[in-house]
Tab-separated table of C-alpha atoms in Angstrom:
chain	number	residue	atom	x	y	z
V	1	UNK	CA	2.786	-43.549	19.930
V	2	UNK	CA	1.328	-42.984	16.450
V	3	UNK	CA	3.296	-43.735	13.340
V	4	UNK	CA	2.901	-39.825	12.659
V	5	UNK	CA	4.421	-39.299	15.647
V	6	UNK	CA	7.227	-41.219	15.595
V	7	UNK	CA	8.178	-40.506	11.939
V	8	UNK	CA	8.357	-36.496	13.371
V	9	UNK	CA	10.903	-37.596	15.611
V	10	UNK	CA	13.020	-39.743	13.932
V	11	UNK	CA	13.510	-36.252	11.433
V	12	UNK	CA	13.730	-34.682	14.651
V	13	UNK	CA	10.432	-32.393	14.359
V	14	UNK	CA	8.480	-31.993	18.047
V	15	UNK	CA	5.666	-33.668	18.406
V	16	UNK	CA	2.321	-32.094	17.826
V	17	UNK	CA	-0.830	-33.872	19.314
V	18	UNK	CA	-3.538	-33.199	16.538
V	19	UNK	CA	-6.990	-32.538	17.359
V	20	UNK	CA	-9.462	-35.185	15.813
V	21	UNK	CA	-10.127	-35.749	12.326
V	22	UNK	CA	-14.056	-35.729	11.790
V	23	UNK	CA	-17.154	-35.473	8.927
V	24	UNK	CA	-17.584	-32.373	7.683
V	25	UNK	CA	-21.204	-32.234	9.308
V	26	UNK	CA	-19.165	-32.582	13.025
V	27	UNK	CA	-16.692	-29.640	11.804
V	28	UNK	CA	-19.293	-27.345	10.659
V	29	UNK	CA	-21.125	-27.656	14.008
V	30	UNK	CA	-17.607	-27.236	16.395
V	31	UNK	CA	-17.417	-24.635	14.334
V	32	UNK	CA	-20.895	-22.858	15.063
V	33	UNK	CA	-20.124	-23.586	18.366
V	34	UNK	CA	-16.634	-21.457	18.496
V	35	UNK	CA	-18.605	-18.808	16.461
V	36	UNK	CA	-21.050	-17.804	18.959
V	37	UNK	CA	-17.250	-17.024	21.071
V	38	UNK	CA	-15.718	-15.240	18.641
V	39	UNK	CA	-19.201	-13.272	18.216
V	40	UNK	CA	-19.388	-12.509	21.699
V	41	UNK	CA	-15.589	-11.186	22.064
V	42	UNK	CA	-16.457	-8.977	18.987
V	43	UNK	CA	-19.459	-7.438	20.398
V	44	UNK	CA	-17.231	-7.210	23.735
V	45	UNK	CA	-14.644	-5.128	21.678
V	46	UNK	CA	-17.339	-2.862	20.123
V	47	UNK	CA	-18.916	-2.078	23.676
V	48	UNK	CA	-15.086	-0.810	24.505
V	49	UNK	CA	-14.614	0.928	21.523
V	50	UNK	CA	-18.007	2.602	22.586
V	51	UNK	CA	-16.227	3.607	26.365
V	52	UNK	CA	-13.507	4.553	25.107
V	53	UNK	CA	-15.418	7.399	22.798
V	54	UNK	CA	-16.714	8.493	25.706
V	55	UNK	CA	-13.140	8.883	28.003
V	56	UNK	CA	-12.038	12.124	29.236
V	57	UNK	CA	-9.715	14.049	27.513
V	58	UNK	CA	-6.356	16.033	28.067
V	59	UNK	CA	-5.655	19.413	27.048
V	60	UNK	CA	-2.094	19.197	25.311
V	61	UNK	CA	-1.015	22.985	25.669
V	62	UNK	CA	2.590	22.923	25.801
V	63	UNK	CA	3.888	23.473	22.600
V	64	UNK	CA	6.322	20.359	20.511
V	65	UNK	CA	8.306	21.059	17.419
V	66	UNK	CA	9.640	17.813	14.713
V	67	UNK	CA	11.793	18.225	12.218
V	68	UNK	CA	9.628	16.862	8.891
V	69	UNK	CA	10.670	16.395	5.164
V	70	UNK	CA	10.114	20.270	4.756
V	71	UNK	CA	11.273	21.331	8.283
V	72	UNK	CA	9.973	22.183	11.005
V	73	UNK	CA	6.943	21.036	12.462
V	74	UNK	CA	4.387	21.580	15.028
V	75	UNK	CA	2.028	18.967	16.622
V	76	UNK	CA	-0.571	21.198	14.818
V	77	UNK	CA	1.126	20.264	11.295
V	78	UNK	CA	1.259	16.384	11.925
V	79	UNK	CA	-2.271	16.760	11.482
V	80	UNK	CA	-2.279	17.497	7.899
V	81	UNK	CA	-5.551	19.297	8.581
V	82	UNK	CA	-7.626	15.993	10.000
V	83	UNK	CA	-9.266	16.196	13.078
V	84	UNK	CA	-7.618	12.951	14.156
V	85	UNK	CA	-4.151	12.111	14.820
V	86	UNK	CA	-2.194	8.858	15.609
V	87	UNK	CA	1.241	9.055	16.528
V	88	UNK	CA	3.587	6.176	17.192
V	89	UNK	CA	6.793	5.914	18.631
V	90	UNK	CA	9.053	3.787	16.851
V	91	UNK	CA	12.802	3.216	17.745
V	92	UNK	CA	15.147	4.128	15.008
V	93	UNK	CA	17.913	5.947	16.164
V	94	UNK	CA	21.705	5.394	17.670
V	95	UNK	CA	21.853	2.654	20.253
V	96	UNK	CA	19.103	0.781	19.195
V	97	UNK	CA	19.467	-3.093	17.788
V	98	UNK	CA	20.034	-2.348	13.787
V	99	UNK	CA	20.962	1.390	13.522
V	100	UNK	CA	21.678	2.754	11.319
V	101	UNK	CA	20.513	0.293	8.680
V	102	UNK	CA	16.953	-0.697	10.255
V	103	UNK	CA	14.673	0.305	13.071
V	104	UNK	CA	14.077	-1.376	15.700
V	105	UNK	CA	12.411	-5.245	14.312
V	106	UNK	CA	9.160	-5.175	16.451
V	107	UNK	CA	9.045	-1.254	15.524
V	108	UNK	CA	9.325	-2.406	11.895
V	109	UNK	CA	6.669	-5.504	11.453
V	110	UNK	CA	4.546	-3.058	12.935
V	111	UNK	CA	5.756	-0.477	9.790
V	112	UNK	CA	4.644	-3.501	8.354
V	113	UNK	CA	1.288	-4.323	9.214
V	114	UNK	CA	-0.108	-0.670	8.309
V	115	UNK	CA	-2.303	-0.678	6.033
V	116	UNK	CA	-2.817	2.244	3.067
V	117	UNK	CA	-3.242	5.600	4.679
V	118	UNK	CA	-5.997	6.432	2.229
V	119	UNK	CA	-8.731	4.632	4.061
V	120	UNK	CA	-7.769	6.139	7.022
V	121	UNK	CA	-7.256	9.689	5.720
V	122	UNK	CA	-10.847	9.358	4.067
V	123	UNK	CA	-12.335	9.116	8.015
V	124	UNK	CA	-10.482	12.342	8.797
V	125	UNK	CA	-7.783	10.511	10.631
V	126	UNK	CA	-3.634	10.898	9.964
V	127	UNK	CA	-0.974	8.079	10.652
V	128	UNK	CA	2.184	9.495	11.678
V	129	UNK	CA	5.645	7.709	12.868
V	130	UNK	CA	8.337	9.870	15.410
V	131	UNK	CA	11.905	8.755	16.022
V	132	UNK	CA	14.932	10.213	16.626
V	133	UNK	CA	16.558	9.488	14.007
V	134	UNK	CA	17.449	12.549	11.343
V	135	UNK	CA	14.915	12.876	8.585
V	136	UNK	CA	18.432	11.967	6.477
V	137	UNK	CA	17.806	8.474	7.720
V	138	UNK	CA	14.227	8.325	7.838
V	139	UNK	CA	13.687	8.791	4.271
V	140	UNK	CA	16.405	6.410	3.577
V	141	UNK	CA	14.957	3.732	5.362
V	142	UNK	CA	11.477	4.077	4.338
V	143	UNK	CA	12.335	4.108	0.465
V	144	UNK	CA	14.106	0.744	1.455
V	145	UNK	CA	11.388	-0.574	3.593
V	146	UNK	CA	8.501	0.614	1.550
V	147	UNK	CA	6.690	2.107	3.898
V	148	UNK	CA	4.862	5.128	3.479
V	149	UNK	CA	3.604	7.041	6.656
V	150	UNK	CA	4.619	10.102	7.080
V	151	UNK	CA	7.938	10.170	10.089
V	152	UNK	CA	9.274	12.682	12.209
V	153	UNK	CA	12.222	13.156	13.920
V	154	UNK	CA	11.780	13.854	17.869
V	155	UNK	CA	13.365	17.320	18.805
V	156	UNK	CA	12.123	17.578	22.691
V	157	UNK	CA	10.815	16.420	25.336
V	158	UNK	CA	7.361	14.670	23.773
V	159	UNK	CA	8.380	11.285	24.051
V	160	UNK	CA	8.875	11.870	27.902
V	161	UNK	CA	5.646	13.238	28.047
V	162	UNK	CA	3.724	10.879	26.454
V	163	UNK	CA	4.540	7.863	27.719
V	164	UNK	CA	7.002	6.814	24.885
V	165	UNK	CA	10.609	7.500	25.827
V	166	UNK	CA	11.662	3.875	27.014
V	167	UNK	CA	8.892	1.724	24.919
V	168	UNK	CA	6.808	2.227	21.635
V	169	UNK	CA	3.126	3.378	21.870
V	170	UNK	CA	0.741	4.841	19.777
V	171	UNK	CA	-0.830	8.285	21.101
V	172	UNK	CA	-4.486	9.308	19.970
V	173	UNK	CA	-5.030	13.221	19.808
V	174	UNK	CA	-7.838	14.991	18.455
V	175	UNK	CA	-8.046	18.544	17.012
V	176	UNK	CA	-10.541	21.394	17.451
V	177	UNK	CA	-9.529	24.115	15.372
V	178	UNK	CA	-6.346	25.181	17.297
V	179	UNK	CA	-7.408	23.181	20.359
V	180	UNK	CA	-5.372	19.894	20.670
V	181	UNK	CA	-6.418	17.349	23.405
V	182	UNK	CA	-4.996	13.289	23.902
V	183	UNK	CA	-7.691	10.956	23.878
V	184	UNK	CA	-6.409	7.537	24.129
V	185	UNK	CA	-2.831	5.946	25.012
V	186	UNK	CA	-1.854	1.879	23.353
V	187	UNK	CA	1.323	0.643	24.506
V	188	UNK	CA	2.549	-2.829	24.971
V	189	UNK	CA	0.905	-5.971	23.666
V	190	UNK	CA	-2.022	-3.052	22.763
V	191	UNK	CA	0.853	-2.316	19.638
V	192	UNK	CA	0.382	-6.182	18.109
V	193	UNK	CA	-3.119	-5.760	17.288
V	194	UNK	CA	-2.233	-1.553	15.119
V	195	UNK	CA	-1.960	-1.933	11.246
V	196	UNK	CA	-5.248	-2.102	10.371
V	197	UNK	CA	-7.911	0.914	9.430
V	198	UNK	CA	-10.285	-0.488	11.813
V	199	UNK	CA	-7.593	-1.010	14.637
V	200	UNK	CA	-6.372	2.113	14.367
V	201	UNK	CA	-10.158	4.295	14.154
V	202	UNK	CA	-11.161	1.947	17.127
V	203	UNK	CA	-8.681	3.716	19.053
V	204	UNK	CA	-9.993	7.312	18.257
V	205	UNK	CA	-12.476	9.201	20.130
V	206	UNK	CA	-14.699	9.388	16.483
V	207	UNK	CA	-14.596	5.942	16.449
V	208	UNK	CA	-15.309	4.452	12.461
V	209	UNK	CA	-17.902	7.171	12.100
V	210	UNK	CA	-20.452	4.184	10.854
V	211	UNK	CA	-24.274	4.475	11.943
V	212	UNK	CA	-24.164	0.674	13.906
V	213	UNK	CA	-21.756	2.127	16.564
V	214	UNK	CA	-23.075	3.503	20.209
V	215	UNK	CA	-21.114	6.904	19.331
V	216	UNK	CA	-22.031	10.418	21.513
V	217	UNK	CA	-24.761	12.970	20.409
V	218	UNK	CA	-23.508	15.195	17.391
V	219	UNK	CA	-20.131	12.217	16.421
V	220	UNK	CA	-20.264	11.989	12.774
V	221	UNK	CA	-21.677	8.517	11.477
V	222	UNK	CA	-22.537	7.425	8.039
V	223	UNK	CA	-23.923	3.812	6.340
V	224	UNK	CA	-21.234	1.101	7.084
V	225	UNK	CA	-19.424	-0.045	3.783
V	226	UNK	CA	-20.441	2.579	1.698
V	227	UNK	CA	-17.788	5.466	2.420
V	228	UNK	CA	-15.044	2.342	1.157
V	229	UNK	CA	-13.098	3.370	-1.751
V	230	UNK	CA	-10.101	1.801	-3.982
V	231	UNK	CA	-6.979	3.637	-2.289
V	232	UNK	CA	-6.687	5.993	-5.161
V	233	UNK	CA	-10.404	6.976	-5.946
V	234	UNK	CA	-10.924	8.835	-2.744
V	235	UNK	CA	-12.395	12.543	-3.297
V	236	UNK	CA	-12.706	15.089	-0.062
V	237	UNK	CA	-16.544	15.816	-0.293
V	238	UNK	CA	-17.802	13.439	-2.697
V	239	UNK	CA	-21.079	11.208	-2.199
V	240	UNK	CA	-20.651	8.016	-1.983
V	241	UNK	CA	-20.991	5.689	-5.536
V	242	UNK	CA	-24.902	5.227	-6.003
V	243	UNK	CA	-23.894	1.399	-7.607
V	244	UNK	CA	-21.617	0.769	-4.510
V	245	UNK	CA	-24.312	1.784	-2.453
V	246	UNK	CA	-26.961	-0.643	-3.752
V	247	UNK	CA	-24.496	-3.376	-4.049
V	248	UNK	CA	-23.783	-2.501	-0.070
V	249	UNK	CA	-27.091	-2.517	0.883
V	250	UNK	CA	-28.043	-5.983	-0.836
V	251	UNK	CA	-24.974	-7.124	1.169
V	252	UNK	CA	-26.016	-5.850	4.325
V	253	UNK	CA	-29.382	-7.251	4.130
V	254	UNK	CA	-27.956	-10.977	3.528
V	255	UNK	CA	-25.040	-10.549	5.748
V	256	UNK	CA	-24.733	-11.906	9.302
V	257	UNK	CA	-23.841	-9.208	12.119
């Protein structure tokens, strides 16, 4: 036994078996090593994120109404006029563990994790949260929370239908004109890894929209990095920053795939 362990359990901490301790030459090249890994389970996930542009879709025809901050709402509405649309389930509502003051916690460190809409919103994409709780509530707990997603309150049967009426999930949908379809389903251990832009656009059939990705004929794509904005310089329409752009494309020339 090692003096390091025993003095973690005489103060009654478990006992953790450390890898070694070595030069920094020997780290640098165990950690080259685990790099070509991690670059091969990235390349993995953007081959997936590839198929999964390319699954069927289904035609959502029957109608669902939500009660919103200004009423009534249609599946249409929770849109906001994108073409994309996530929608997650999250628990808050009577019977479940922290009603009325909080949602459910694993709904909630997902609330979390997501990051500002703005990027996402910029790649024609909305965020929104359902529950059944009354919009009373809602608001309520997201001024407490912080969070800012827009939530609505279940008023039917769409839960049921989608897969979410006993466990969270986060439904993909995609809009042309009037014509709504579901693209993509994440449920389970699939929710741990939602917060982030690029978790959430991987799971939509546009994808990120950046000129790298194996998208369909005709799928919108643009130069990687340059579309980025701070959250509150975003303008519908607007070309991207010609300085951005050259800093960008110095960056992409030196940087690593």
């Amino acid at each position: 036994m090692t003096k390091s362990s025993a003095n973690n359990q005489k103060n009654g901490a478990p006992t953790v078996d450390r890898p070694a301790i070595v030069t920094r030459e020997a780290w640098e090249a165990a950690r080259e090593q685990l790099l070509v890994k991690e670059k091969a389970v990235m390349r993995a996930r953007d081959a997936l994120a590839a198929e999964r542009r390319r699954m069927p879709w289904l035609a959502v025809d029957k109608p669902y109404e939500f009660e919103g901050p200004q009423g009534k709402a249609s599946l249409l509405d929770l849109f906001e006029g994108r073409r994309q649309l996530v929608v997650y389930r999250a628990f808050f509502e009577p019977g479940v563990f922290g009603w009325p003051d909080h949602a459910c916690r694993g709904c909630s460190l997902g609330a979390d994790q997501v990051a500002d809409l703005a990027h996402l919103n910029a790649r024609d994409t909305t965020l929104a949260y359902v529950s059944r709780a009354p919009q009373a509530d809602i608001a309520g707990l997201k001024a407490r929370m912080g969070w800012k997603m827009p939530w609505y309150t279940l008023t039917d049967g769409f839960d049921a239908d989608f897969g979410v009426d006993e466990w969270h999930g986060h439904n993909v949908f995609f809009r042309d004109g009037d014509r709504m379809f579901r693209t993509y389903f994440i449920n389970v251990r699939g929710d741990e890894a939602m917060g982030t832009t690029w978790s959430y656009l991987d799971a939509t059939p546009l994808g990120r929209q950046e000129i790298w990705e194996d998208s369909p004929r005709g799928y919108p794509q643009t130069p990687p990095y340059q579309w980025w904005n701070w959250h509150d310089s975003y303008v519908d329409g607007a070309a991207p920053d010609q300085k951005w752009t050259e800093v960008t494309e110095v960056g992409r020339a030196a940087w690593k795939d």
